[in-house]
Short mmCIF file of C-alpha atoms in Angstrom, two decimals:
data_model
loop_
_atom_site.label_atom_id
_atom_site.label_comp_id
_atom_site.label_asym_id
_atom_site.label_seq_id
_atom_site.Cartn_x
_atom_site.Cartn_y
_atom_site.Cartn_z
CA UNK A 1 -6.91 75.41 19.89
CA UNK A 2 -8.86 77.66 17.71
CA UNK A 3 -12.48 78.05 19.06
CA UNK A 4 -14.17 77.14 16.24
CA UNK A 5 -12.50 73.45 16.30
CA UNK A 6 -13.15 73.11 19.84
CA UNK A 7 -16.73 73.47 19.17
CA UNK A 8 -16.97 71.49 16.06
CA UNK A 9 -14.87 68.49 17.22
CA UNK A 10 -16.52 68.73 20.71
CA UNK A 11 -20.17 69.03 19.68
CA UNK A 12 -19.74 65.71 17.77
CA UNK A 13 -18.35 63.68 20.62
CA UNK A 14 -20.62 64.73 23.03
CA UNK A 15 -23.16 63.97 20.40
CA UNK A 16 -21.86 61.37 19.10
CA UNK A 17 -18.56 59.71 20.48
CA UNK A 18 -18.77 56.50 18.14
CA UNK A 19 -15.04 55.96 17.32
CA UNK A 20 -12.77 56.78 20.07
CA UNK A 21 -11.57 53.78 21.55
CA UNK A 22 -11.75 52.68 25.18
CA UNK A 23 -8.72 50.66 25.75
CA UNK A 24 -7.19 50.41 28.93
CA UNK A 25 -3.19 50.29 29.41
CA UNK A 26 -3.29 47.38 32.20
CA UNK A 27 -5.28 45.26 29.57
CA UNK A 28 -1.83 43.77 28.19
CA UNK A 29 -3.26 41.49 26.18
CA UNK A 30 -5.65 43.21 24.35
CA UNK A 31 -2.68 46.16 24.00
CA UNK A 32 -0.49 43.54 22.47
CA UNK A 33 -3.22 42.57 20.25
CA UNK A 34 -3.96 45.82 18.52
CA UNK A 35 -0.52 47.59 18.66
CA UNK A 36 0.05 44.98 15.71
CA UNK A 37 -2.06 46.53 13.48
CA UNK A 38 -2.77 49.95 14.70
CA UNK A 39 -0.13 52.39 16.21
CA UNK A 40 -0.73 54.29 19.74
CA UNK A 41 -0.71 57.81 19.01
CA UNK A 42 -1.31 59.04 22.91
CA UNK A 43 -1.63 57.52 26.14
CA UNK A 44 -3.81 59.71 28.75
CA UNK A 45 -4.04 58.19 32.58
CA UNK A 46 -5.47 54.48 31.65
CA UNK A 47 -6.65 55.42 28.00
CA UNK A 48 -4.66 54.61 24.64
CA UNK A 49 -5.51 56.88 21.84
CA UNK A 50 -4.89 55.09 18.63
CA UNK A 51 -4.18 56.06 15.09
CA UNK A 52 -7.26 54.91 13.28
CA UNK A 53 -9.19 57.06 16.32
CA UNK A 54 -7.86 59.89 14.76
CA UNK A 55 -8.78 58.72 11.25
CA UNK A 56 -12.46 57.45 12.18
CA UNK A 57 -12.87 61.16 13.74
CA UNK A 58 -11.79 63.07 10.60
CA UNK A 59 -14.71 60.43 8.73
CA UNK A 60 -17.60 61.09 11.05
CA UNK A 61 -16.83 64.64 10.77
CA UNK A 62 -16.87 64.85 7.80
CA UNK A 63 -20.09 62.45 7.66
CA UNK A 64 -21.61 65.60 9.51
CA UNK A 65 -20.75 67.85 6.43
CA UNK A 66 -18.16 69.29 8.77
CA UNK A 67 -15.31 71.36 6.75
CA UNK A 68 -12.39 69.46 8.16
CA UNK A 69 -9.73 71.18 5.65
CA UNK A 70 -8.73 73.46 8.33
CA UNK A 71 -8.15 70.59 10.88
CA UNK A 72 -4.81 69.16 11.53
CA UNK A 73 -4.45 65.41 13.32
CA UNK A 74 -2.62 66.89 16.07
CA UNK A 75 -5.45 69.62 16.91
CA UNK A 76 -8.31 66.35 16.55
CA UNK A 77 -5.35 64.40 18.94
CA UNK A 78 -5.75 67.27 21.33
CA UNK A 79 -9.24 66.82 21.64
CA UNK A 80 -9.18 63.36 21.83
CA UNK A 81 -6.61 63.81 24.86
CA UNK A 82 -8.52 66.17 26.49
CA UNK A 83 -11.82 63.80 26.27
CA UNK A 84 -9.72 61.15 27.90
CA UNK A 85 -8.36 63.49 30.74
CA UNK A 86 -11.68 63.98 31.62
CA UNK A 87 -12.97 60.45 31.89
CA UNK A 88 -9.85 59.47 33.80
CA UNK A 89 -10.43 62.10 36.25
CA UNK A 90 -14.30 61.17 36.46
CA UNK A 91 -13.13 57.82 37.42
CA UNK A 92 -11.03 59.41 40.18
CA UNK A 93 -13.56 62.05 41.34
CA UNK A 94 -15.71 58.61 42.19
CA UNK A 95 -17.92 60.01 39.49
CA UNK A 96 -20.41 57.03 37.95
CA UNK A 97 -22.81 56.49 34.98
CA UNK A 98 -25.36 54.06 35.41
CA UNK A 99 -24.82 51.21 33.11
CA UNK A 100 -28.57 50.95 32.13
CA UNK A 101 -28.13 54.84 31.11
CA UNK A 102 -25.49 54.02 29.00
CA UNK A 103 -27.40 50.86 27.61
CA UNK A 104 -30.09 53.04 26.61
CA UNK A 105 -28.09 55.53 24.47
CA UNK A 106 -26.93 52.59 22.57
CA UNK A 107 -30.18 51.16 21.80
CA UNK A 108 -31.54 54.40 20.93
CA UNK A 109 -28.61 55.22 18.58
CA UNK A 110 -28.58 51.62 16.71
CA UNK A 111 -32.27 52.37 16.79
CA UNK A 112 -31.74 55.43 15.20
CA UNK A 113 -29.78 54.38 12.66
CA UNK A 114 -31.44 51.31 11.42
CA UNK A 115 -34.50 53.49 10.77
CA UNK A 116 -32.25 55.58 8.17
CA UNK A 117 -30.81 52.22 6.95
CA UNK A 118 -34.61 50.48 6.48
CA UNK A 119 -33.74 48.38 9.51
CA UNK A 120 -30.39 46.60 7.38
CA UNK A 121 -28.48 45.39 10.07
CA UNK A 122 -26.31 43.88 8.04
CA UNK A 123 -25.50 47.47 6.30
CA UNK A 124 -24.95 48.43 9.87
CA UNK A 125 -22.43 45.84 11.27
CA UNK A 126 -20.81 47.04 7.34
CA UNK A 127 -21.12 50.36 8.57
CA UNK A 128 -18.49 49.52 12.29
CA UNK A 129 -16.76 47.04 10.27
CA UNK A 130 -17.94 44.26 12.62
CA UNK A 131 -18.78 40.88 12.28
CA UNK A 132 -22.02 40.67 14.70
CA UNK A 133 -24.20 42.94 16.13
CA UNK A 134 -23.31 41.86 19.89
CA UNK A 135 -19.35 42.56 19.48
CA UNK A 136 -20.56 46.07 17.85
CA UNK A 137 -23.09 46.70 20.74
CA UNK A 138 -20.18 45.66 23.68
CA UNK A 139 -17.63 48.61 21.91
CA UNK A 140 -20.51 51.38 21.73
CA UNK A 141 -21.27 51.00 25.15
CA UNK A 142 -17.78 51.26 26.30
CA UNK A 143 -17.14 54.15 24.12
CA UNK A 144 -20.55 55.57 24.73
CA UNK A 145 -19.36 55.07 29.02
CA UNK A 146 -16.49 56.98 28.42
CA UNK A 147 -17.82 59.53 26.56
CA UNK A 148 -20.61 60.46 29.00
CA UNK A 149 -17.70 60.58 32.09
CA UNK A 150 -16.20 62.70 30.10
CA UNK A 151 -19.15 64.71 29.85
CA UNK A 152 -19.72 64.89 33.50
CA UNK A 153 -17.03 65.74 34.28
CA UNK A 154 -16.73 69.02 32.09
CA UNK A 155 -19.61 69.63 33.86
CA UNK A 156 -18.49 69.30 37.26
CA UNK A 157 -15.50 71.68 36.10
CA UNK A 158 -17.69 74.47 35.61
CA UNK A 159 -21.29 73.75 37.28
CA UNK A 160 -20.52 76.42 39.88
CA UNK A 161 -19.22 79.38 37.91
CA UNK A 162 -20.79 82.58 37.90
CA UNK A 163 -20.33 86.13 36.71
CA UNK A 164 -21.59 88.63 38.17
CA UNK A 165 -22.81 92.08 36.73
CA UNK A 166 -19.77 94.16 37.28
CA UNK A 167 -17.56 91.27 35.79
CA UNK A 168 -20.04 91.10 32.67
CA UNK A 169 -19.46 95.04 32.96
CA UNK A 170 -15.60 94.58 32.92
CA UNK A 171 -15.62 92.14 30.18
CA UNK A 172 -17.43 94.17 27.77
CA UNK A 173 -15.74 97.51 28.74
CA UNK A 174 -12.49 95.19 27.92
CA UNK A 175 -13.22 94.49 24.25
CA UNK A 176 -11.71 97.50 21.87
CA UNK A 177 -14.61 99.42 20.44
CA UNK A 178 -13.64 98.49 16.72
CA UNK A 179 -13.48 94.53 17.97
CA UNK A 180 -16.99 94.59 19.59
CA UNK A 181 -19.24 91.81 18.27
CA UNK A 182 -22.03 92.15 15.70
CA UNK A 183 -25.45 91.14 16.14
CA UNK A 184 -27.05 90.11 13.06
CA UNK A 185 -30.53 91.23 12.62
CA UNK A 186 -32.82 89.41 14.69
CA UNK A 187 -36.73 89.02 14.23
CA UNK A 188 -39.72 88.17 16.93
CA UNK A 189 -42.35 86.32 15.01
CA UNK A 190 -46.44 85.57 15.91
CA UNK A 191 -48.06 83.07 13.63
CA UNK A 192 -52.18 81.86 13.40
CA UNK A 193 -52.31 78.15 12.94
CA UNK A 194 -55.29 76.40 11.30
CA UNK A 195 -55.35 73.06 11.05
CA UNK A 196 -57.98 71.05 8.84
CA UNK A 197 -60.58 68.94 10.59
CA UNK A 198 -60.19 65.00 9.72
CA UNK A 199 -63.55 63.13 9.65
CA UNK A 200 -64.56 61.22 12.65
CA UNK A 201 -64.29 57.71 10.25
CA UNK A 202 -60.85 58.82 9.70
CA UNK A 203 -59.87 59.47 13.70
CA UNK A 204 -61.32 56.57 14.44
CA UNK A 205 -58.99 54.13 11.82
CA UNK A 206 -56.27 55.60 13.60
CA UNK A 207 -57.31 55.10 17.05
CA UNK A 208 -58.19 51.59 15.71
CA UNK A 209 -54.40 51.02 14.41
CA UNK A 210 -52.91 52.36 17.50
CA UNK A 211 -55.01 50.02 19.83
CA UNK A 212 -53.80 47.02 17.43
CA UNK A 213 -50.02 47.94 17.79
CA UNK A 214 -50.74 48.31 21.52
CA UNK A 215 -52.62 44.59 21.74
CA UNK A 216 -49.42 43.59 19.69
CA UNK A 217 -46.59 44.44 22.02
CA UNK A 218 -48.51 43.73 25.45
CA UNK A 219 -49.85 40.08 24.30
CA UNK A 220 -47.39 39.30 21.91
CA UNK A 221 -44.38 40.60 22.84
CA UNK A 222 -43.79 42.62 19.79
CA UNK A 223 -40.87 45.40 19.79
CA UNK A 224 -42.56 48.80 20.69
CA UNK A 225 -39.13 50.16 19.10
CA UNK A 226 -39.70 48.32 16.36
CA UNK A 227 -43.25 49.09 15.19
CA UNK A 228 -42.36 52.62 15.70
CA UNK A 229 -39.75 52.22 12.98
CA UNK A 230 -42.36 50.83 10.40
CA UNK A 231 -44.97 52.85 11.68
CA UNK A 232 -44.52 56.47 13.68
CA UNK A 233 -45.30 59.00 10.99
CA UNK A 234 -42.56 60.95 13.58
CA UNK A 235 -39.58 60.33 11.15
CA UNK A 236 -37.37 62.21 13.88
CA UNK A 237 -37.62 60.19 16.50
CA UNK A 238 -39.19 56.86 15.20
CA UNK A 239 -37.96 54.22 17.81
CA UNK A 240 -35.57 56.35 19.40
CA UNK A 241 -36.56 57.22 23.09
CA UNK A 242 -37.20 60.70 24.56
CA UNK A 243 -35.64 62.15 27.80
CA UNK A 244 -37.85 65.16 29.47
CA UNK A 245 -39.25 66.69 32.61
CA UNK A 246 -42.60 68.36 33.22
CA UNK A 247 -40.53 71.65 32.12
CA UNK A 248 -39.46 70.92 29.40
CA UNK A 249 -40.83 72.14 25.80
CA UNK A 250 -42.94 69.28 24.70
CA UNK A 251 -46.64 69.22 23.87
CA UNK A 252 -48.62 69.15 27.51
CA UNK A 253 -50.98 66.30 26.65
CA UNK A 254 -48.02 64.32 25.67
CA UNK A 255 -46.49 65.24 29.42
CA UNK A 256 -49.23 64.86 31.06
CA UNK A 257 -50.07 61.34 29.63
CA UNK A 258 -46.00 60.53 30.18
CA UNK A 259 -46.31 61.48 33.80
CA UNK A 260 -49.38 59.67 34.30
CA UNK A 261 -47.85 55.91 33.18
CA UNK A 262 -45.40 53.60 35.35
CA UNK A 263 -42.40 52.00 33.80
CA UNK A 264 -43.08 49.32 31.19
CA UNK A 265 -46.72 50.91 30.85
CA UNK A 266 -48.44 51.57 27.30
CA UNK A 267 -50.89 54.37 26.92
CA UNK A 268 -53.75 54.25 25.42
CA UNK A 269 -54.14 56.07 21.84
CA UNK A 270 -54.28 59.62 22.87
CA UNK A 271 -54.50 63.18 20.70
CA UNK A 272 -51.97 65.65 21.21
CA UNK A 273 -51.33 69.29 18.80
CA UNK A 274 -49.26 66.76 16.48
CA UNK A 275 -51.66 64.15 15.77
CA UNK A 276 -52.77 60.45 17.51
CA UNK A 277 -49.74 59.03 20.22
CA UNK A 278 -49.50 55.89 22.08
CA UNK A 279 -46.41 56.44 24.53
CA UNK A 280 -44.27 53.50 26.12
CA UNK A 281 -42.62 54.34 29.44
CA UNK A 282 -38.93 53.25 29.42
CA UNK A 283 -37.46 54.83 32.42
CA UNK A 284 -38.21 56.90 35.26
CA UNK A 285 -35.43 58.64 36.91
CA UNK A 286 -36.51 61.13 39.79
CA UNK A 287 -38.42 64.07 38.03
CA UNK A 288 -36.82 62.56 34.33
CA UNK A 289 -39.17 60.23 32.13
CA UNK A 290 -37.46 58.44 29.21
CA UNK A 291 -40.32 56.96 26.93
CA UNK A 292 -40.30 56.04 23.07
CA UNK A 293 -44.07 57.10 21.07
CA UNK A 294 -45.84 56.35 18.46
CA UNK A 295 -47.23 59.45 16.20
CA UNK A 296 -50.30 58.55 13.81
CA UNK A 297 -52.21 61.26 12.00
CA UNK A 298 -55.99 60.88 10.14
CA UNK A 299 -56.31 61.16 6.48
CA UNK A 300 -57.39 65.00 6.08
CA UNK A 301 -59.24 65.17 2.64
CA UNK A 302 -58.95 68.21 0.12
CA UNK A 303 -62.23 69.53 1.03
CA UNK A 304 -61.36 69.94 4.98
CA UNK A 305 -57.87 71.69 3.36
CA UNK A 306 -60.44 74.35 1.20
CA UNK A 307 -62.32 75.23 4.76
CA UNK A 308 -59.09 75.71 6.55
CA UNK A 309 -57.74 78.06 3.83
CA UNK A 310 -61.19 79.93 3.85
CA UNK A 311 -61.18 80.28 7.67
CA UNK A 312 -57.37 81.48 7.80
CA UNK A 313 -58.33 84.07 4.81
CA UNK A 314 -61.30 85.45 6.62
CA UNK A 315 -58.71 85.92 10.23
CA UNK A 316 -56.47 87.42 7.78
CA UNK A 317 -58.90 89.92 6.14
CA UNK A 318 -60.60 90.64 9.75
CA UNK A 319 -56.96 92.00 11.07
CA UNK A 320 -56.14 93.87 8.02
CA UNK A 321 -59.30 95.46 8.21
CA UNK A 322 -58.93 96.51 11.93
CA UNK A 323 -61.37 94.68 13.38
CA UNK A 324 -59.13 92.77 15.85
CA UNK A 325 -55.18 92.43 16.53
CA UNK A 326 -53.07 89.26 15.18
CA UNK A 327 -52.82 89.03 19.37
CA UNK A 328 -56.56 89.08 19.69
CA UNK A 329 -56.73 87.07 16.63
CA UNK A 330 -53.82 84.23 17.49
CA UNK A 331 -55.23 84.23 21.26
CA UNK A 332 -58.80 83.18 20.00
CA UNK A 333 -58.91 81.45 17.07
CA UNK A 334 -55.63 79.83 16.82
CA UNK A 335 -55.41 76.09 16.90
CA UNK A 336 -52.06 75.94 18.22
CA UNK A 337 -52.08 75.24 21.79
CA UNK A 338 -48.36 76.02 22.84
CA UNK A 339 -48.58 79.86 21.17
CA UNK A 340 -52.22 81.13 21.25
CA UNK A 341 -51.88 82.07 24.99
CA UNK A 342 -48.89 84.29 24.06
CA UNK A 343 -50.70 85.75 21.26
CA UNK A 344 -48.93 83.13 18.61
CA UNK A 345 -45.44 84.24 19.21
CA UNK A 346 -42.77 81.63 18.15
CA UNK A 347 -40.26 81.23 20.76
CA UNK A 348 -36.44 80.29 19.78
CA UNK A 349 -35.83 76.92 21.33
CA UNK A 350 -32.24 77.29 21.54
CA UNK A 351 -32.20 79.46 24.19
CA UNK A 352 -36.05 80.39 24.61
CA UNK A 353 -35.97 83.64 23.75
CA UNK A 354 -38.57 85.34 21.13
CA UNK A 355 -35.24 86.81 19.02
CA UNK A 356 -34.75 84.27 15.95
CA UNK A 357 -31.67 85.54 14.20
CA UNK A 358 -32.58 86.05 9.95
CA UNK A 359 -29.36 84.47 8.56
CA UNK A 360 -30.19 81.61 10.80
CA UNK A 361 -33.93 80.52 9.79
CA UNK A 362 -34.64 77.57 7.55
CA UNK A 363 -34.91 78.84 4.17
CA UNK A 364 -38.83 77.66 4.07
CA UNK A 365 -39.31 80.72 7.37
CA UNK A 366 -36.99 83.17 6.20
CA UNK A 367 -38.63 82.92 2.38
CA UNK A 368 -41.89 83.79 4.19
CA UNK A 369 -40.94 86.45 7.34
CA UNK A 370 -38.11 88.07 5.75
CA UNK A 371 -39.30 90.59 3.98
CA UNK A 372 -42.33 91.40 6.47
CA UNK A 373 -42.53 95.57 7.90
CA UNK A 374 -43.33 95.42 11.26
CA UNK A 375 -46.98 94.65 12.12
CA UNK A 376 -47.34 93.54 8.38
CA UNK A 377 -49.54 90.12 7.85
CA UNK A 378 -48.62 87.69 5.87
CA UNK A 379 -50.29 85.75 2.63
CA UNK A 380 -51.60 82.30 4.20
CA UNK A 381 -49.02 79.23 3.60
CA UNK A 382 -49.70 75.97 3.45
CA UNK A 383 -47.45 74.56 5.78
CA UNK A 384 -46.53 70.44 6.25
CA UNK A 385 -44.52 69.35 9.05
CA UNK A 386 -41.99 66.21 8.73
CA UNK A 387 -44.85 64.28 9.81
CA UNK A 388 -46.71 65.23 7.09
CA UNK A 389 -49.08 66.92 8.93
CA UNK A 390 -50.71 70.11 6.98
CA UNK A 391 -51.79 73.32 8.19
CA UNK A 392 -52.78 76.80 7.35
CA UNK A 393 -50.35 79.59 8.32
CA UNK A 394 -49.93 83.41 8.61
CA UNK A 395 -47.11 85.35 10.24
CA UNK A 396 -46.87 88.50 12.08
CA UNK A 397 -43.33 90.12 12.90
CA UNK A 398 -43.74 91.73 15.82
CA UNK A 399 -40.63 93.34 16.57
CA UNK A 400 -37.57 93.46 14.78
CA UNK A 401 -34.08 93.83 15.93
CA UNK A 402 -31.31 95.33 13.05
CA UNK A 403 -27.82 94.32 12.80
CA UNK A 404 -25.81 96.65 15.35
CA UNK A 405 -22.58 96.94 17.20
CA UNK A 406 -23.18 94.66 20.36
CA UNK A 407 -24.87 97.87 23.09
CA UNK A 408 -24.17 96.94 27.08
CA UNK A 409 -28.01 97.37 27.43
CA UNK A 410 -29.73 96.80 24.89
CA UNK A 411 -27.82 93.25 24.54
CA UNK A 412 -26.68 92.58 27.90
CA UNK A 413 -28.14 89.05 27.96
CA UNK A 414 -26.18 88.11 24.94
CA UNK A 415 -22.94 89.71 26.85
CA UNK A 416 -23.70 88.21 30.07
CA UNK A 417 -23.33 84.83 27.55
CA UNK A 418 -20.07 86.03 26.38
CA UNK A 419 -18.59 86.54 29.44
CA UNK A 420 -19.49 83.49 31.13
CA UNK A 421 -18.65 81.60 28.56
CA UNK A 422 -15.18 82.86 28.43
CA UNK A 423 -15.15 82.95 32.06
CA UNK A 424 -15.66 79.06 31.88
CA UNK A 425 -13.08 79.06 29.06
CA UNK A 426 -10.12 80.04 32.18
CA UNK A 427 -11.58 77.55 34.52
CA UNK A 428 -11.43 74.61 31.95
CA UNK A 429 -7.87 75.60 31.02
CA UNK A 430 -6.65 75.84 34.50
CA UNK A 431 -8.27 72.54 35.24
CA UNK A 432 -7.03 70.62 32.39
CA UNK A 433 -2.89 72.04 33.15
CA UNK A 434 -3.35 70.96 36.85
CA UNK A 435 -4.70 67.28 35.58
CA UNK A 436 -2.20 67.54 33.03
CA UNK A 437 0.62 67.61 35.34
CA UNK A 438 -0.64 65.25 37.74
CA UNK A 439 -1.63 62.05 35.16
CA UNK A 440 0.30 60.19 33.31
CA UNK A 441 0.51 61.63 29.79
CA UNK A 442 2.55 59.97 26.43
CA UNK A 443 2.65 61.09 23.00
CA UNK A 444 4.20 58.96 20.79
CA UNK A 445 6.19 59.29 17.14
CA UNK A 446 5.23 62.38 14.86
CA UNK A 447 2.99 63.73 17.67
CA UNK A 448 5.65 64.75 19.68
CA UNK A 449 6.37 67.59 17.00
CA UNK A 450 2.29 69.05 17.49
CA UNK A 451 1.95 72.26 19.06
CA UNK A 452 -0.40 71.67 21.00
CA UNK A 453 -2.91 74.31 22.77
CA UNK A 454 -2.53 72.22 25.96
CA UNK A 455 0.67 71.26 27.93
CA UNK A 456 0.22 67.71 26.64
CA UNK A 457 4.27 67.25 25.83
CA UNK A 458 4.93 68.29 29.75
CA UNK A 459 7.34 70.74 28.32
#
């Protein structure tokens, strides 16, 4: 299967996996039951594949602005088989998911949705064409079981594969000079952050509201999910839970007050770089917390706004006029937390480098860094988040990369990516024709005609 459609199609059920169906093959009644109105298309160990699975997958995609034109039923059938031979195999490999793990994901993604929906459940149960919201809660968390043994056990496949430097050597000597990737210009970007300061009267209404919502869930018995739908000013996440460890990228007064709470415990209204938090603790699972927050900001009037610009304007002028470096600059007067000891550079939190790739900025970055000469300062923006929160903002790029023919050294990280990446690529493939041959496998009707990329007919 074409690469691209792997990724697409893959990246939404391991984000996703709302519609393929988790029927079993020894449940003869329920089998009975729906081959009456909905054909099998596959049949992979002890998992039917049906034909409206294949139609609810071409939806969602395209419910994720996915261009599907290009995508044929028997390559999204594939897929679907190839999801299924993993969870079989996960089953056989002794390999578990917790079911209050899986009960969690559910919550969080009704959750998630009912705060795009203005909490209409009934738009919801519309939405999975069911009749109540328990029968459409017991088929997401079968689907959502399957779909995370599946997941596991992808990553069992290839948790142990390595290349070394001499194979990342080989594969890049390999590739034909003329077929050698292109690296699209890439930038490393410092910004100064000042953020207005909100009256005391203000920060202390919204310490006030917090403590109230708090009061309301511990005596009451109030949904902390719930009032973080009507009230978290975090639009992202409102109600939805958060997984992380003490390494991962978050805000370290929000860790540190995560850490610091046992399960079921509410924090009290604390101040982190993004505003006013109370966290709930949901789960803790060795060194993993899963909580859900609440994010409340203070009413910033215009006049703390016209000192902010005025303090970012006088930084600006001092560094144009040589009197410090944006690195001196960002490392002493910067009011963001996570980048002033780095002398404000951004780092790229898809892999954590300092390289952001141009073509791949949001539009409101790239209208602002773009055009930038090395070492050149930007005009001050007036940036708000999608909490609303506003700041003051000037950008440095501090290094920039031009498009070029992929170079062994100069790009051997990205290379050493390639490589193992393809290098996993063989060790999938080889795993999925040996559990191929060794599960039961049927395609049924028109399907039998795909060409499929994997040995699926047993031909």
């Amino acid at each position: 299967m074409n690469r691209k459609i792997v990724s697409a199609i893959g990246m939404l059920f391991l984000t996703f996996g709302l519609y393929a169906q988790n029927d079993t093959v020894t449940n003869k009644e329920v089998v009975q039951k729906r081959l009456k109105v909905d054909g099998v298309a596959a049949v992979v160990g002890d998992h039917l594949i049906l034909e409206s699975d294949i139609d609810k997958t071409f939806i969602e995609l395209q419910n994720q602005e996915v261009d599907t034109k290009n995508f044929t039923r028997c390559q999204v059938l594939g897929k679907l088989m190839e999801d299924r031979l993993y969870a079989h195999q996960a089953v056989q490999d002794s390999i578990s998911v917790a079911d209050s793990r899986v009960r969690e994901a559910v919550n969080q993604r009704i959750e998630g949705l009912l705060s795009r929906l203005g909490g209409d459940m009934k738009k919801l149960l519309e939405f999975y064409k069911k009749e109540d919201e328990q029968s459409m809660r017991e088929e997401l968390f079968d689907i959502f079981k399957l779909n995370m043994l599946s997941q596991q056990m992808r990553s069992k496949v290839v948790e142990k594969v390595e290349v070394t430097p001499e194979e990342v050597r080989q594969f890049f000597n390999a590739i034909p000079e003329e077929e050698r990737p292109v690296f699209n210009t890439e930038l490393e970007i410092a910004q100064i952050v000042i953020n207005p300061v909100a009256p005391k009267e203000e920060i202390q209404k919204v310490i006030d509201q917090l403590n109230e919502i708090k009061a309301d869930v511990e005596q009451n018995g109030v949904s902390f999910a719930t009032k973080a739908i009507l009230y978290s000013k975090d639009r992202a996440t409102g109600g939805q839970t958060l997984t992380f460890n003490r390494s991962s990228h978050f805000d370290k007064a929000f860790k540190d007050v995560a850490f610091s709470l046992q399960e079921g415990e509410i924090s009290k209204p604390f101040e982190s770089s993004f505003g006013w938090h109370i966290i709930e603790m949901v789960d803790i699972r060795g060194k993993e917390v899963t909580v859900r927050h609440i994010l409340l900001m203070p009413n910033v009037p215009r006049e703390s706004l016209v000192e902010a610009r005025e303090k970012i304007d006088k930084i600006r002028e001092r560094i144009i006029n040589n009197e410090l470096t944006f690195d001196e600059a960002a490392r002493s007067l910067s009011d963001e937390k996570e980048t002033r000891g780095d002398g404000g550079q951004l780092v790229n939190p898809e892999d954590l480098s300092s390289r952001f790739e141009l073509t791949r900025l949001e539009p409101a970055m790239y209208n602002k860094v773009a055009k930038l000469q090395d070492g050149e300062v930007s005009v001050p923006y007036l940036d708000e988040d999608e909490t609303g929160k506003k700041s003051y903002k000037i950008y440095q790029v501090t290094n920039r990369h031009e498009e070029h023919k992929a170079d062994f050294v100069k790009d051997y990280v990205k290379i050493q990516d390639l490589a193992l990446k393809e290098k996993q690529l063989k060790v999938i493939a080889k795993w999925i024709s040996e559990n191929i041959e060794k599960t039961h496998i049927m395609v049924n009707g028109e399907y039998k005609k795909c060409e499929f990329s994997n040995n699926w007919l047993k031909k």
